[in-house]
Coordinates of C-alpha atoms and ligand atoms in Angstrom, one line a residue:
M94 CA 27.2 5.7 -19.3
D95 CA 25.0 5.1 -16.3
S96 CA 21.4 6.1 -15.8
V97 CA 22.1 9.2 -13.7
T98 CA 24.7 10.9 -15.9
Q99 CA 23.0 9.9 -19.2
P100 CA 21.8 13.2 -20.8
A101 CA 18.0 13.2 -20.7
A102 CA 16.1 13.3 -23.9
A103 CA 14.4 16.6 -24.8
A104 CA 11.2 17.2 -22.8
P105 CA 8.1 16.4 -24.9
A106 CA 6.0 19.4 -25.8
D107 CA 2.6 17.9 -24.7
V108 CA 3.5 16.6 -21.2
P109 CA 4.3 18.7 -18.1
A110 CA 7.9 18.4 -17.1
L111 CA 8.9 18.2 -13.4
D112 CA 12.3 18.4 -11.7
I113 CA 11.3 15.8 -9.0
D114 CA 13.9 13.1 -8.2
P115 CA 11.8 10.1 -7.0
F116 CA 15.0 8.3 -5.8
S117 CA 16.4 11.2 -3.7
A118 CA 16.7 10.8 0.1
A119 CA 14.2 13.6 0.6
F120 CA 11.6 12.0 -1.7
L121 CA 12.1 8.5 -0.3
T122 CA 11.9 9.7 3.3
D123 CA 8.5 11.4 2.7
P124 CA 7.2 10.7 -0.8
Y125 CA 3.6 12.0 -0.2
P126 CA 4.0 15.7 -1.0
D127 CA 5.8 14.9 -4.3
H128 CA 3.2 12.2 -5.1
E129 CA 0.6 14.9 -4.8
R130 CA 2.6 17.2 -7.2
L131 CA 3.0 14.3 -9.7
R132 CA -0.7 13.3 -9.6
E133 CA -1.9 16.9 -9.9
A134 CA 0.5 18.0 -12.7
G135 CA -1.2 15.8 -15.2
P136 CA -2.1 12.2 -16.0
V137 CA 1.3 11.7 -17.6
T138 CA 4.4 13.7 -16.6
W139 CA 8.0 14.0 -17.7
L140 CA 10.8 13.7 -15.2
S141 CA 13.6 15.8 -16.7
R142 CA 16.3 14.5 -14.4
Y143 CA 16.0 11.0 -15.8
G144 CA 14.4 11.6 -19.2
I145 CA 11.5 9.3 -18.3
Y146 CA 7.7 9.5 -18.2
A147 CA 5.7 9.0 -15.0
V148 CA 2.1 8.1 -14.1
A149 CA 0.9 8.7 -10.6
R150 CA -2.9 8.5 -10.9
H151 CA -4.8 5.3 -10.3
A152 CA -6.5 5.2 -13.8
E153 CA -3.2 5.6 -15.7
V154 CA -1.2 3.2 -13.5
R155 CA -4.0 0.6 -14.1
A156 CA -4.1 1.4 -17.8
V157 CA -0.3 0.8 -18.1
F158 CA -0.6 -2.5 -16.2
A159 CA -3.5 -3.5 -18.4
D160 CA -1.8 -3.1 -21.8
H161 CA 1.2 -5.5 -21.3
A162 CA 1.9 -5.7 -25.0
T163 CA 2.5 -1.9 -25.3
F164 CA 4.0 -1.4 -21.9
V165 CA 6.5 -4.3 -21.7
S166 CA 8.4 -5.8 -18.8
S167 CA 11.1 -7.6 -20.9
A168 CA 13.2 -4.4 -21.1
G169 CA 13.4 -4.3 -17.3
V170 CA 10.9 -3.1 -14.7
G171 CA 13.5 -0.6 -13.3
L172 CA 15.0 2.5 -14.7
A173 CA 17.6 0.6 -16.7
N174 CA 16.5 -0.2 -20.3
F175 CA 17.8 -3.7 -20.9
H176 CA 17.9 -3.0 -24.7
K177 CA 20.6 -0.4 -23.9
E178 CA 22.2 -1.6 -20.6
T179 CA 23.3 -4.9 -19.3
P180 CA 20.9 -6.1 -16.6
F181 CA 22.2 -5.9 -13.0
R182 CA 21.7 -9.7 -12.8
P183 CA 20.3 -12.3 -15.3
K184 CA 16.7 -11.4 -16.0
S185 CA 13.9 -12.9 -13.9
L186 CA 11.9 -15.4 -15.9
I187 CA 8.7 -14.0 -14.6
L188 CA 9.1 -10.3 -13.5
E189 CA 11.2 -9.2 -16.5
A190 CA 9.5 -11.2 -19.2
D191 CA 6.5 -10.8 -21.5
P192 CA 4.1 -13.4 -22.9
P193 CA 4.6 -16.1 -24.1
D194 CA 7.7 -16.7 -22.0
H195 CA 6.1 -15.0 -19.0
T196 CA 3.0 -17.2 -19.2
R197 CA 4.9 -20.5 -18.8
A198 CA 6.8 -19.3 -15.7
R199 CA 3.6 -17.7 -14.3
T200 CA 1.6 -20.9 -14.7
V201 CA 4.0 -22.9 -12.7
L202 CA 4.4 -20.3 -9.9
A203 CA 0.6 -19.7 -9.8
R204 CA -0.1 -23.3 -9.2
I205 CA 2.6 -23.6 -6.5
L206 CA 1.2 -20.5 -4.8
S207 CA -2.5 -21.2 -5.4
P208 CA -5.1 -20.5 -2.7
R209 CA -5.7 -24.2 -2.3
V210 CA -2.0 -24.9 -1.6
V211 CA -1.6 -21.9 0.6
T212 CA -4.6 -22.9 2.7
G213 CA -2.5 -25.9 3.8
L214 CA 0.0 -23.4 5.3
R215 CA -2.5 -21.5 7.3
E216 CA -2.3 -23.5 10.6
T217 CA 1.5 -23.4 10.6
F218 CA 1.7 -19.6 9.7
A219 CA -1.0 -18.8 12.4
A220 CA 0.8 -20.8 15.1
E221 CA 4.1 -19.1 14.4
A222 CA 2.5 -15.7 14.4
E223 CA 0.8 -16.3 17.8
A224 CA 4.1 -17.6 19.2
M225 CA 6.2 -14.7 17.9
V226 CA 3.7 -12.1 19.0
G227 CA 3.6 -13.9 22.4
R228 CA 7.3 -13.6 22.9
M229 CA 7.2 -9.9 22.0
V230 CA 4.3 -9.3 24.4
A231 CA 6.1 -11.1 27.2
R232 CA 9.0 -8.7 26.8
A233 CA 6.6 -5.8 26.9
A234 CA 4.9 -7.2 30.0
A235 CA 8.3 -7.2 31.7
G236 CA 8.5 -3.5 31.0
A237 CA 10.6 -3.4 27.8
V238 CA 10.1 -1.1 24.8
V239 CA 10.0 -3.6 21.9
D240 CA 11.1 -3.2 18.3
G241 CA 8.3 -4.0 16.0
I242 CA 10.7 -4.5 13.1
K243 CA 13.5 -6.6 14.8
E244 CA 11.1 -8.6 16.9
L245 CA 8.2 -9.2 14.4
A246 CA 8.2 -7.7 10.9
E247 CA 11.7 -9.1 10.0
P248 CA 11.8 -12.5 11.9
Y249 CA 8.3 -13.6 11.0
P250 CA 8.6 -13.7 7.2
L251 CA 12.2 -14.8 7.5
K252 CA 10.9 -17.9 9.4
V253 CA 7.7 -18.9 7.7
F254 CA 8.4 -18.1 4.0
P255 CA 11.8 -19.7 3.6
D256 CA 10.4 -22.7 5.7
A257 CA 7.6 -23.0 3.1
V258 CA 10.2 -22.7 0.2
G259 CA 12.2 -25.5 1.9
L260 CA 15.4 -23.5 2.7
E261 CA 17.7 -24.4 5.5
A262 CA 17.7 -22.0 8.6
E263 CA 21.4 -21.1 8.3
G264 CA 22.3 -17.8 6.6
R265 CA 18.8 -16.4 6.0
E266 CA 20.1 -12.9 6.7
N267 CA 21.4 -13.1 3.1
L268 CA 17.7 -12.9 2.0
L269 CA 17.4 -9.4 3.5
L270 CA 20.7 -8.2 2.0
Y271 CA 19.7 -9.6 -1.4
G272 CA 16.3 -7.9 -1.3
D273 CA 17.8 -4.6 -0.4
M274 CA 20.2 -5.0 -3.4
I275 CA 17.7 -6.0 -6.1
F276 CA 15.1 -3.5 -5.0
N277 CA 17.7 -0.7 -5.1
A278 CA 18.8 -2.0 -8.5
F279 CA 15.4 -1.0 -10.0
G280 CA 16.3 2.6 -9.4
P281 CA 19.3 4.7 -10.6
R282 CA 22.9 3.9 -9.9
N283 CA 22.8 6.3 -6.9
E284 CA 24.5 6.1 -3.5
L285 CA 21.8 3.7 -2.2
F286 CA 22.4 1.3 -5.0
A287 CA 26.2 1.5 -4.6
R288 CA 26.0 0.8 -0.8
A289 CA 23.8 -2.2 -1.3
A290 CA 25.7 -3.6 -4.3
A291 CA 29.0 -3.5 -2.4
K292 CA 28.2 -6.9 -0.9
V293 CA 26.8 -8.3 -4.2
Q294 CA 29.2 -11.1 -4.8
P295 CA 29.0 -13.2 -1.5
V296 CA 25.2 -12.6 -1.2
T297 CA 24.5 -13.6 -4.8
A298 CA 26.7 -16.6 -4.4
W299 CA 24.7 -17.7 -1.3
I300 CA 21.4 -17.1 -3.1
M301 CA 22.3 -19.1 -6.2
Q302 CA 23.8 -21.9 -4.2
H303 CA 20.5 -22.2 -2.3
C304 CA 18.5 -22.3 -5.5
A305 CA 20.0 -25.7 -6.2
R306 CA 17.7 -28.8 -5.8
D307 CA 19.9 -30.5 -3.2
H308 CA 19.5 -27.4 -0.9
L309 CA 15.7 -27.6 -1.0
R310 CA 13.5 -29.7 1.3
P311 CA 11.4 -32.2 -0.7
G312 CA 7.8 -31.0 -0.9
G313 CA 8.6 -27.3 -0.4
F314 CA 7.9 -24.6 -3.0
G315 CA 11.4 -24.8 -4.3
D316 CA 11.2 -28.6 -4.8
L317 CA 7.9 -28.2 -6.5
I318 CA 9.6 -26.0 -9.1
Y319 CA 12.0 -28.8 -9.8
R320 CA 9.1 -31.2 -10.1
A321 CA 7.6 -28.9 -12.8
A322 CA 10.9 -29.3 -14.6
D323 CA 10.7 -33.1 -14.2
A324 CA 7.3 -32.9 -15.8
G325 CA 8.7 -30.9 -18.7
E326 CA 6.7 -27.7 -18.0
I327 CA 10.0 -25.7 -17.7
S328 CA 13.6 -26.6 -18.5
V329 CA 16.0 -27.8 -15.9
A330 CA 18.1 -24.6 -16.4
E331 CA 15.0 -22.5 -15.7
A332 CA 14.2 -24.2 -12.3
P333 CA 16.9 -22.5 -10.2
M334 CA 16.0 -19.1 -11.8
L335 CA 12.4 -19.5 -10.6
V336 CA 13.5 -20.5 -7.1
R337 CA 15.5 -17.3 -7.3
S338 CA 12.3 -15.4 -7.8
F339 CA 10.9 -16.8 -4.5
L340 CA 14.1 -15.7 -2.7
S341 CA 14.0 -12.3 -4.4
A342 CA 10.4 -11.3 -4.1
G343 CA 9.2 -13.2 -1.0
V344 CA 10.9 -11.6 2.0
D345 CA 11.8 -7.9 1.7
T346 CA 8.2 -7.3 0.4
T347 CA 6.4 -9.0 3.3
V348 CA 8.9 -7.7 5.9
N349 CA 8.0 -4.2 5.0
G350 CA 4.4 -4.9 4.3
L351 CA 4.2 -6.1 7.9
G352 CA 6.4 -3.2 9.2
N353 CA 4.3 -0.6 7.4
A354 CA 1.1 -2.2 8.7
L355 CA 2.4 -2.1 12.3
L356 CA 3.4 1.6 11.8
C357 CA -0.1 2.4 10.5
L358 CA -1.7 0.8 13.5
A359 CA 0.7 2.4 16.0
N360 CA 0.0 5.8 14.5
H361 CA -3.8 5.3 14.3
P362 CA -5.0 4.1 17.7
A363 CA -8.7 4.3 16.9
E364 CA -8.1 2.0 13.9
Y365 CA -6.2 -0.4 16.1
A366 CA -9.1 -0.4 18.6
K367 CA -11.4 -1.4 15.8
L368 CA -9.1 -4.3 14.9
R369 CA -8.9 -5.3 18.5
A370 CA -12.6 -5.4 18.9
D371 CA -12.9 -7.6 15.8
P372 CA -9.8 -9.6 14.9
G373 CA -11.8 -10.7 11.8
L374 CA -10.9 -7.4 10.3
A375 CA -7.2 -8.4 10.2
R376 CA -7.2 -9.3 6.5
Q377 CA -8.9 -6.1 5.5
A378 CA -6.7 -4.1 7.8
F379 CA -3.6 -5.5 6.1
D380 CA -5.0 -4.7 2.7
E381 CA -5.7 -1.1 3.8
A382 CA -2.1 -0.8 5.1
T383 CA -0.9 -2.1 1.7
R384 CA -2.9 0.7 0.0
F385 CA -1.9 3.4 2.5
E386 CA 1.9 2.5 2.7
A387 CA 2.7 0.2 -0.2
A388 CA 5.9 -1.8 0.5
V389 CA 6.7 -1.8 -3.3
Q390 CA 6.4 1.9 -4.2
T391 CA 7.2 1.9 -7.9
F392 CA 7.8 -0.2 -11.0
F393 CA 8.7 0.7 -14.6
R394 CA 7.5 -0.4 -18.0
T395 CA 9.0 0.3 -21.4
T396 CA 6.9 1.2 -24.5
S397 CA 7.1 -1.3 -27.4
R398 CA 5.6 1.1 -29.9
D399 CA 4.5 4.8 -30.2
V400 CA 1.4 5.1 -28.0
E401 CA -1.0 7.7 -26.8
L402 CA -1.8 7.6 -23.1
A403 CA -4.3 10.1 -21.6
G404 CA -3.6 12.4 -24.5
A405 CA 0.2 12.2 -24.3
R406 CA 2.1 10.9 -27.3
I407 CA 4.8 8.6 -26.0
P408 CA 7.4 7.2 -28.4
A409 CA 8.5 3.6 -28.6
G410 CA 11.4 2.7 -26.3
S411 CA 10.4 5.1 -23.5
K412 CA 10.7 4.2 -19.9
I413 CA 7.5 4.9 -17.8
L414 CA 7.7 5.1 -14.0
M415 CA 4.5 3.9 -12.3
L416 CA 4.1 5.3 -8.8
L417 CA 1.9 2.6 -7.3
A418 CA 1.9 4.3 -3.9
A419 CA 0.7 7.6 -5.4
A420 CA -2.1 5.8 -7.3
N421 CA -3.1 4.3 -4.0
R422 CA -3.8 7.8 -2.6
D423 CA -5.5 9.2 -5.7
H424 CA -8.7 11.1 -4.6
R425 CA -10.1 10.3 -8.1
Q426 CA -10.3 6.7 -6.9
W427 CA -10.8 6.8 -3.1
P428 CA -12.7 9.1 -0.8
D429 CA -10.4 10.7 1.8
P430 CA -7.4 8.8 0.4
A431 CA -4.9 10.1 3.0
R432 CA -7.0 8.6 5.8
F433 CA -5.9 5.1 7.1
D434 CA -9.3 3.4 7.6
I435 CA -9.4 -0.4 8.2
G436 CA -13.2 -0.3 7.6
R437 CA -12.8 0.7 3.9
R438 CA -12.8 -1.6 1.0
A439 CA -9.2 -1.1 -0.3
T440 CA -9.4 -3.7 -3.0
G441 CA -8.3 -2.3 -6.4
H442 CA -5.2 -0.7 -4.9
M443 CA -2.0 -1.0 -6.8
G444 CA 0.1 -2.3 -3.9
F445 CA 0.2 -5.8 -5.5
G446 CA 0.1 -4.4 -9.1
S447 CA -2.6 -5.5 -11.5
G448 CA -3.0 -7.3 -14.8
I449 CA -0.9 -10.3 -15.9
H450 CA 2.0 -9.4 -13.6
A451 CA -0.1 -8.8 -10.4
C452 CA 1.7 -10.3 -7.4
V453 CA 1.7 -14.1 -7.8
G454 CA 2.6 -14.4 -4.1
Q455 CA -0.2 -12.3 -2.8
V456 CA -2.1 -15.2 -1.3
V457 CA 0.9 -16.0 0.8
A458 CA 1.6 -12.3 1.6
R459 CA -2.0 -11.7 2.7
L460 CA -2.0 -14.8 4.8
E461 CA 1.1 -13.6 6.6
G462 CA -0.5 -10.1 7.1
E463 CA -3.7 -11.6 8.3
V464 CA -2.4 -14.0 10.9
V465 CA 0.1 -11.5 12.3
L466 CA -2.5 -8.7 12.7
A467 CA -5.0 -11.2 14.1
A468 CA -2.4 -12.4 16.7
L469 CA -1.7 -8.8 17.7
A470 CA -5.5 -8.1 18.0
R471 CA -5.9 -11.1 20.4
Q472 CA -2.7 -10.5 22.5
V473 CA -2.1 -6.7 22.5
A474 CA -4.6 -4.2 24.0
T475 CA -2.8 -1.0 22.7
I476 CA 0.2 -0.2 20.5
E477 CA 1.9 3.1 20.9
P478 CA 5.1 4.5 19.2
A479 CA 7.9 4.8 21.8
G480 CA 10.0 7.1 19.6
E481 CA 10.5 7.8 15.9
P482 CA 11.0 4.8 13.6
T483 CA 14.3 4.7 11.7
R484 CA 13.8 4.4 8.0
R485 CA 16.0 2.3 5.7
L486 CA 15.9 4.1 2.4
N487 CA 15.6 2.0 -0.7
N488 CA 15.0 3.0 -4.3
T489 CA 11.8 0.8 -4.5
I490 CA 10.8 -0.4 -1.1
R491 CA 9.2 1.7 1.6
A492 CA 11.3 0.2 4.4
I493 CA 11.7 0.6 8.2
A494 CA 14.9 -0.5 10.0
S495 CA 13.7 -0.2 13.5
M496 CA 10.4 0.8 15.3
P497 CA 10.3 1.3 19.1
L498 CA 6.9 0.4 20.4
R499 CA 5.1 0.4 23.8
L500 CA 2.6 -2.5 23.9
T501 CA -0.1 -3.1 26.6
P502 CA -0.7 -6.8 26.9
A503 CA -4.3 -7.9 26.6
Ligands
LIG1372 C1 7.9 -7.7 -6.4 C2 9.8 -9.3 -7.8 C3 10.7 -8.5 -7.2 C4 12.1 -8.8 -7.3 C5 12.5 -9.9 -8.0 C6 11.5 -10.7 -8.6 C7 10.2 -10.4 -8.5 C8 12.0 -11.9 -9.4 O1 11.2 -12.5 -10.1 O2 13.2 -12.3 -9.3 S1 8.1 -8.9 -7.7

């Protein structure tokens, strides 16, 4: 029986029950009114439709992340409970794992993606950002309405990140299809999932083929995973699975992180003016966009024991939905949370998670965000919407398919 039609467990007596569907088209199109209802109903709520708990306030989201022994990842970080349902794909060795298994994988990935290593990419990433923004600005100078997604937010991560992993150029569109699939798979088996999963076989085959050592350029992130296997830190069988994590988590996230940041700046001209006046604000502006419009909106945990959270008694084996994007707009944590303000200190937001599973790629993601926004600040005087953006609904990612923009060259 699938997650949607599974009869929900009885509502617990001590937790407010809500009929909100966080995976409906209406919710995914504009989640913010329902985020407010979820945050204000209580620190822990019960979503009757799915028979799951939810946390939408900053303090409880952080508390769930902090107690990784009680709120585990090994039963899946989506709606599906891997103790009861077969995972959509073989489990990720880092995302869908707990210590000590998680620790081994994390150690290898954290070294490959360390600040020291990523500093070595800065020049290349910055040059590509300047060039790509330059091409978009040239089209705008010739009078064109440009597409911020198709001309920048998608092609930029699709170029620099797979280059760093050491992937060939051919067939990279599979990375976007795969991302859409696996991030939909964290939600229920709804229409969004069905549509993405229709292409699962050829896309998965392409991904797994490109996780093999002979497809990866020597010295790239992918090859460095195999060198960790050579050194005995991980097994040879684990290596392609960790490369798969790069290809799973490294593109759709940054594509939409950049897309959402562009949308924020287009919709808030005074904030863009501040960035333009001081391109040194680019990193902070990207962080604020990640708070304000988190690319990854939700993740789940599963309780490994009976636990009390903010006064709610939650039984072992329960699924808990963490609404990261709602926590990021909790007035208990931030003054004027619904205001996009690139001058604010947004650190502590949940857009990269927190605790032992906090985004291991965030150094790369922040580098991409910083150099793209800095290139815009140097080359573009004003950014204006030239029509409504088209959303691409996804069960987990806040995604944009297309965003017409009018740019004034600097
Ligand atoms: C955002 C993430 C997302 C999807 C897949 C994986 C990680 C993975 O490890 O495969 S983190």
